[in-house]
């Protein structure tokens, strides 16, 4: 069976060709992200910085000045940042509040608003760092697991392309959070893990189609291979679009309506889902093509 | 005809089962503190005496005593778990007075009997630790009255010999009782105590005596605790967070269901049913296995539902592809199912591998996330692959669904073979 028999009625883009530009864009974004990470770093929430964070949900508006004077009276003002929103006041202490200060602060604020609800987080940075380190370790070992499984079920080129594509998604989400200085808390780690889970799932689906098409294909030239990749993407693109759309909408609603504490989490997920679909089509599959073409050039080594 | 009856029976029975059990399951669902509010403390344990080691046994023992205390505080369902080699996590829901809790949990950590070793800076100080919390018998403290009818607390020690040796050495000298670094009393040893019991006079008040008794009974913590991390979330905030998250989840789910039916018609309807069943099973597993639902758990559920929807989309797109190529409905479903199964399994297994690694190497929320994901993928394969096929085949064999339009494929899209 030759590719001439492929259904021409399926509209398709020259994905492999286009991917050159997307490679360039992705590399540029990653460079930008890494630069941003090294210059500005991440806007760590209290989870990663020693100190206390007090979030107060209030039923009536309290001015910043009122909170400031409370903090000042209690003699805990040093290094304090106060953010006053409509229903939520966030007070960040660079020092860990002790129990007495904690109690005193709540008492004073409750005087301003009887129905105020509090969320207090105190952390020793070690804990958060340990969690992040363990997560990174887990991701790297998981990558190894993917490489082994995909190499057995497919071939090593798919494995490498899939892992690069998922690391691409993870790095870009982290980069975007750095560039826009969005708040990074513990749930962010979970979000990045979710993105990786989604990204690998998405990538395998397209790879599976490429593998399937390979079985009937006689590939003689580079163009044959290119056409195969383009065709495989075209065959699965509706599924990619539908899936990302449904999951995206679910994550987006969560971002819009979900609880305050998972806002950043949902945002990371929403961005990551789009990235995952993008990288599967424009990074993973073309990358496999690039690796595969190199094999074609060395026929002696081709099995 | 038989098959259509079977189809209807399965759908009705499963729906009834879900409808009937859901309220109960939701009620017995354990929610994490991030969803219902509460107070969480992570302690790091260190040995009471310098140079000693924290053993697994002492850590578990400390956790048990902490749990006893938490129960005594009247909090609902305290969760006390050990983590790693030297940590204890305490989760308490419905705490009204955090300061009180903190104090009660940690304060009676160190009951010590001390004597003077000559390095004291003032007369009321005792530097040499003779006995520590673990030397006292569990629940060995009791209230009694002395000759003057004043309340005192009698205590029992574990090792009679050790106590005898100490009292012999310190005969005529004071042996001070310390709670943490606070001197409670410093009675002078009147006699060598060989029976392993001693009495502590408190100085009059009955309440004080009772408090001391409780403190000693609860207080035999074998380890010293240091608060490493704490988090408190007001109950209303937690509920708000849960409520808005559920609302968002429901809206998202309705969108997904509408999309599936609109896009894939009959199989879409079956897929929607399977998605609902999948979510119900997940809740059932949570309730049955006594898992606690937390925010990372919700994240895993979203990813799992996404993957379950994906499995349906992959299968149905494949079936449509086959239909468009001109095959009959029967063989399209067969071929589509066959081809998509491998795809779905491969993509799900890769994600399971990621989840398993995260479960093994991750800590805290990462672990919880991974566990939920693993359970969900397994459920998803059962419902969104096998159950969906079963229902679809029943309908097909019953002679229903014989037109491509039931699959959302227009006649004009079909090519001749």
XYZ file of C-alpha atoms in Angstrom, chain B:
417
model
C -35.748 -8.263 21.460
C -34.035 -10.055 24.299
C -31.006 -7.847 23.896
C -32.922 -4.625 24.023
C -34.559 -5.864 27.223
C -31.117 -6.690 28.590
C -29.882 -3.223 27.613
C -32.781 -1.467 29.294
C -32.478 -3.676 32.372
C -28.769 -2.917 32.773
C -29.300 0.817 32.376
C -32.260 0.927 34.749
C -30.653 -1.264 37.408
C -27.367 0.633 37.318
C -29.153 3.997 37.406
C -31.322 2.891 40.302
C -28.297 1.595 42.179
C -26.479 4.874 41.658
C -29.483 6.982 42.571
C -30.196 4.919 45.660
C -26.681 4.799 47.084
C -25.248 8.174 46.094
C -26.606 10.248 49.009
C -25.230 7.721 51.512
C -21.886 7.503 49.767
C -21.534 11.279 49.630
C -22.301 11.452 53.309
C -19.653 8.928 54.261
C -17.066 10.617 52.059
C -14.174 11.830 54.126
C -13.098 15.291 53.225
C -9.613 16.655 53.697
C -9.034 19.649 55.901
C -8.536 21.814 52.827
C -12.172 21.143 51.970
C -13.890 21.162 55.340
C -11.695 23.354 57.432
C -9.632 22.381 60.406
C -6.225 22.435 61.854
C -3.175 20.515 60.814
C 0.195 20.352 62.513
C 3.280 18.542 61.405
C 5.640 17.695 64.226
C 9.204 16.681 63.979
C 10.174 14.359 66.775
C 13.514 14.307 68.476
C 14.679 12.203 71.390
C 14.256 13.517 74.927
C 17.839 12.798 75.782
C 20.651 14.069 73.646
C 22.387 11.366 71.667
C 19.465 8.966 71.694
C 17.736 7.914 68.509
C 14.150 8.214 67.339
C 12.956 4.658 66.867
C 9.949 3.598 64.866
C 8.448 2.223 68.041
C 8.827 5.448 69.971
C 7.415 7.400 67.029
C 4.313 5.221 66.826
C 3.920 5.450 70.582
C 4.117 9.218 70.471
C 1.540 9.280 67.703
C -0.763 7.103 69.783
C -0.507 9.394 72.766
C -1.143 12.391 70.549
C -4.266 10.701 69.273
C -5.437 10.038 72.806
C -4.991 13.680 73.582
C -6.792 14.766 70.470
C -9.703 12.559 71.466
C -9.664 14.078 74.888
C -9.969 17.492 73.292
C -13.250 16.374 71.799
C -12.323 16.993 68.206
C -14.123 14.877 65.669
C -12.111 12.146 64.016
C -8.598 13.228 64.695
C -6.138 11.835 62.207
C -2.686 11.164 63.530
C -0.211 9.585 61.183
C 3.514 9.012 61.282
C 5.548 10.077 58.297
C 9.020 8.995 57.401
C 11.323 8.300 60.284
C 10.680 11.229 62.582
C 7.497 13.043 61.731
C 3.965 12.986 62.984
C 1.101 14.689 61.228
C -1.951 15.630 63.234
C -5.157 16.646 61.511
C -8.062 17.943 63.494
C -11.361 19.060 62.123
C -13.703 21.461 63.824
C -11.204 23.050 66.128
C -12.427 26.217 67.726
C -9.484 27.130 69.883
C -6.231 26.474 68.136
C -4.053 27.824 70.871
C -5.615 25.446 73.358
C -5.142 22.532 70.978
C -1.517 23.340 70.349
C -0.890 23.556 74.033
C -2.649 20.323 74.890
C -1.043 18.421 72.066
C 2.486 19.351 72.804
C 2.757 20.783 76.242
C 2.797 17.700 78.431
C 5.618 16.397 76.392
C 8.240 16.178 79.027
C 7.640 14.980 82.501
C 10.948 14.720 84.279
C 12.231 14.080 87.767
C 15.333 16.075 88.423
C 17.931 16.500 91.098
C 20.658 19.031 91.707
C 24.022 18.371 90.216
C 25.822 21.396 91.559
C 25.812 23.487 88.376
C 22.570 25.303 89.218
C 22.547 29.055 89.000
C 19.910 29.522 91.673
C 18.376 27.587 94.476
C 15.150 26.708 92.708
C 16.826 25.019 89.819
C 17.468 21.350 89.232
C 19.724 20.359 86.376
C 20.216 16.647 86.505
C 17.468 14.622 84.844
C 16.887 11.430 86.807
C 13.772 10.103 85.136
C 11.895 10.932 81.951
C 8.337 10.453 80.689
C 8.898 6.940 79.435
C 10.013 5.794 82.878
C 6.503 6.259 84.220
C 3.880 3.567 83.881
C 1.090 4.300 81.482
C -2.057 5.514 83.186
C -0.166 5.068 86.445
C -1.114 8.394 87.923
C -4.064 8.516 90.320
C -5.650 10.966 92.644
C -5.401 10.377 96.362
C -5.528 12.256 99.623
C -2.870 12.666 102.240
C -3.252 12.607 106.030
C -4.410 16.184 106.010
C -7.049 15.287 103.422
C -5.250 17.320 100.830
C -5.291 15.992 97.290
C -2.132 14.516 95.914
C -1.178 12.468 92.904
C 0.312 9.064 93.195
C 2.407 7.774 90.364
C 3.824 4.438 89.376
C 7.160 3.955 87.682
C 8.096 1.128 85.381
C 11.361 0.146 87.000
C 11.215 -0.286 90.766
C 14.963 -0.842 90.960
C 15.813 2.327 89.145
C 13.488 4.337 91.349
C 14.880 2.689 94.443
C 18.415 3.525 93.397
C 17.489 7.155 92.763
C 15.627 7.592 96.026
C 18.435 5.915 97.911
C 21.021 8.204 96.384
C 18.899 11.292 96.979
C 17.650 10.399 100.453
C 17.112 13.607 102.361
C 17.547 15.690 99.250
C 14.825 17.177 97.065
C 13.717 15.354 93.931
C 12.038 17.923 91.692
C 9.166 17.217 89.329
C 9.245 19.178 86.114
C 6.660 19.525 83.438
C 8.587 20.768 80.447
C 10.766 23.370 82.082
C 8.351 24.278 84.772
C 8.952 23.193 88.309
C 5.817 21.615 89.726
C 7.027 20.542 93.107
C 10.241 19.542 94.754
C 9.498 17.124 97.522
C 12.331 15.950 99.702
C 12.905 12.206 99.475
C 11.825 10.890 102.871
C 12.549 7.231 102.366
C 13.954 4.793 99.851
C 10.994 3.893 97.702
C 11.223 0.270 96.719
C 7.673 -0.428 95.604
C 7.866 1.794 92.532
C 5.276 4.320 93.611
C 5.547 7.863 94.788
C 3.215 10.674 95.765
C 3.324 14.233 94.607
C 1.720 16.907 96.734
C 0.280 19.707 94.744
C -0.474 22.246 97.359
C -4.176 22.169 97.936
C -6.411 22.649 94.960
C -8.344 19.680 93.663
C -8.295 21.032 90.114
C -4.566 21.322 90.118
C -4.251 17.757 91.282
C -6.583 16.524 88.578
C -4.748 18.462 85.948
C -1.433 17.050 87.052
C -2.840 13.551 87.001
C -4.103 13.975 83.404
C -0.914 15.562 82.321
C 1.146 12.692 83.658
C -1.155 10.037 82.252
C -1.257 11.621 78.853
C 2.164 12.962 79.179
C 4.395 9.997 78.782
C 5.470 11.073 75.336
C 8.621 9.219 74.509
C 9.760 11.955 72.148
C 10.151 15.677 72.072
C 8.051 17.433 69.466
C 8.888 20.445 67.428
C 6.224 22.116 65.333
C 7.423 22.153 61.779
C 4.409 23.181 59.794
C 0.920 24.179 60.614
C -2.097 25.066 58.636
C -5.461 26.182 59.737
C -8.465 26.786 57.607
C -11.714 28.156 58.928
C -14.597 25.734 58.499
C -16.633 28.182 56.450
C -13.731 28.796 54.086
C -13.255 25.086 53.523
C -16.947 24.603 52.809
C -16.999 27.560 50.443
C -14.049 26.122 48.602
C -15.743 22.743 48.352
C -19.056 24.221 47.273
C -17.638 26.371 44.518
C -15.376 23.561 43.341
C -18.303 21.144 43.121
C -20.355 23.743 41.269
C -17.553 24.294 38.799
C -17.131 20.544 38.426
C -20.841 20.053 37.758
C -20.953 22.780 35.119
C -17.872 21.319 33.460
C -19.389 17.838 33.559
C -22.697 18.966 32.065
C -20.758 20.605 29.264
C -18.823 17.394 28.617
C -22.007 15.284 28.593
C -23.795 17.680 26.229
C -20.760 17.679 23.988
C -20.552 13.885 23.868
C -24.240 13.459 23.033
C -24.200 16.276 20.479
C -21.093 14.964 18.817
C -21.547 11.228 18.863
C -25.309 10.779 19.291
C -26.150 7.240 20.432
C -22.620 6.177 21.444
C -22.236 9.598 23.019
C -25.240 8.907 25.188
C -23.766 5.575 26.228
C -20.434 7.273 26.887
C -22.142 9.848 29.090
C -23.800 7.086 31.055
C -20.449 5.343 31.467
C -18.832 8.615 32.594
C -21.477 9.041 35.268
C -21.023 5.420 36.344
C -17.274 5.975 36.424
C -17.642 8.964 38.736
C -20.061 7.054 40.948
C -17.652 4.124 41.225
C -14.896 6.520 42.143
C -16.988 7.973 44.951
C -17.835 4.418 46.052
C -14.159 3.453 46.172
C -13.384 6.605 48.150
C -16.087 5.842 50.649
C -15.297 2.145 50.874
C -11.519 2.487 51.150
C -11.917 5.406 53.527
C -9.825 7.718 51.355
C -9.833 11.371 52.208
C -10.793 13.689 49.406
C -8.493 16.685 49.153
C -7.814 19.327 46.538
C -5.036 17.331 44.859
C -7.511 14.451 44.786
C -9.930 16.666 42.889
C -7.097 17.457 40.455
C -6.595 13.777 39.842
C -10.329 13.315 39.327
C -10.353 16.022 36.654
C -7.415 14.427 34.876
C -9.072 11.017 35.157
C -12.387 12.273 33.776
C -10.456 13.964 30.981
C -8.777 10.679 30.140
C -12.071 8.797 30.336
C -13.675 11.294 27.954
C -10.627 10.902 25.761
C -11.051 7.123 25.646
C -14.605 7.613 24.420
C -13.609 10.239 21.886
C -10.810 8.039 20.538
C -13.157 5.077 20.134
C -15.971 7.053 18.580
C -13.733 8.988 16.218
C -12.298 5.674 15.119
C -15.732 4.197 14.549
C -16.719 7.248 12.528
C -13.571 6.941 10.475
C -14.473 3.382 9.631
C -18.051 4.400 8.835
C -16.874 7.136 6.509
C -14.740 4.655 4.651
C -17.963 2.904 3.746
C -17.988 -0.063 6.095
C -21.199 -1.285 7.654
C -22.124 -0.106 11.119
C -21.483 -3.542 12.573
C -18.002 -3.918 11.166
C -17.163 -0.257 11.820
C -17.899 -0.665 15.501
C -15.899 -3.863 15.576
C -12.900 -2.450 13.733
C -13.084 0.875 15.573
C -13.194 -0.876 18.894
C -10.290 -3.109 18.056
C -8.031 -0.332 16.842
C -8.885 2.101 19.578
C -8.444 -0.400 22.395
C -4.708 -0.608 21.917
C -4.416 3.178 21.781
C -6.481 3.665 24.911
C -4.610 0.981 26.824
C -1.180 2.268 25.824
C -1.961 5.859 26.719
C -3.577 4.851 30.017
C -0.792 2.484 30.983
C 1.840 5.159 30.385
C -0.068 7.495 32.667
C -0.409 4.736 35.275
C 3.365 4.258 35.167
C 3.813 7.977 35.844
C 1.290 7.763 38.684
C 2.936 4.706 40.252
C 6.346 6.370 40.235
C 4.803 9.476 41.808
C 3.142 7.333 44.436
C 6.400 5.634 45.339
C 8.662 8.665 45.318
C 6.278 11.476 46.081
C 5.300 12.737 49.498
C 2.160 14.279 50.944
C -0.156 15.723 48.345
C 1.780 14.194 45.450
C 1.175 10.733 46.873
C -2.533 11.341 47.306
C -2.817 12.688 43.810
C -1.065 9.642 42.370
C -3.220 7.174 44.303
C -6.470 8.719 43.123
C -5.171 8.760 39.558
C -4.257 5.067 39.625
C -7.664 4.056 40.993
C -9.378 6.256 38.478
C -7.565 4.950 35.420
C -8.407 1.377 36.366
C -12.071 2.330 36.845
C -12.014 4.275 33.621
C -10.813 1.299 31.580
C -13.492 -0.870 33.144
C -16.338 1.545 32.504
C -15.368 3.671 29.525
C -13.891 0.853 27.508
C -15.482 -2.432 28.484
C -18.842 -1.340 29.847
C -19.373 1.031 26.907
C -18.605 -1.759 24.444
C -20.930 -4.106 26.215
C -23.838 -1.648 25.994
C -23.062 -0.662 22.429
C -22.928 -4.281 21.325
C -26.240 -5.050 23.019
C -27.879 -2.255 21.070
C -26.239 -3.233 17.809
C -27.114 -6.887 18.098
C -30.667 -5.938 18.951
C -30.788 -4.426 15.502
C -30.984 -0.849 16.687
C -28.484 1.804 15.648
C -28.053 0.449 12.168
C -27.706 3.854 10.504
C -24.474 5.870 10.434
C -26.403 8.977 11.459
C -26.837 7.485 14.934
C -23.073 7.870 15.174
C -23.109 11.468 14.017
C -21.916 10.613 10.520
C -23.760 12.168 7.575
C -24.539 10.036 4.544
C -22.706 12.563 2.374
C -19.463 11.927 4.254
C -19.432 8.259 3.430
C -17.257 7.190 0.550
C -17.917 4.202 -1.565
C -15.656 1.274 -0.788
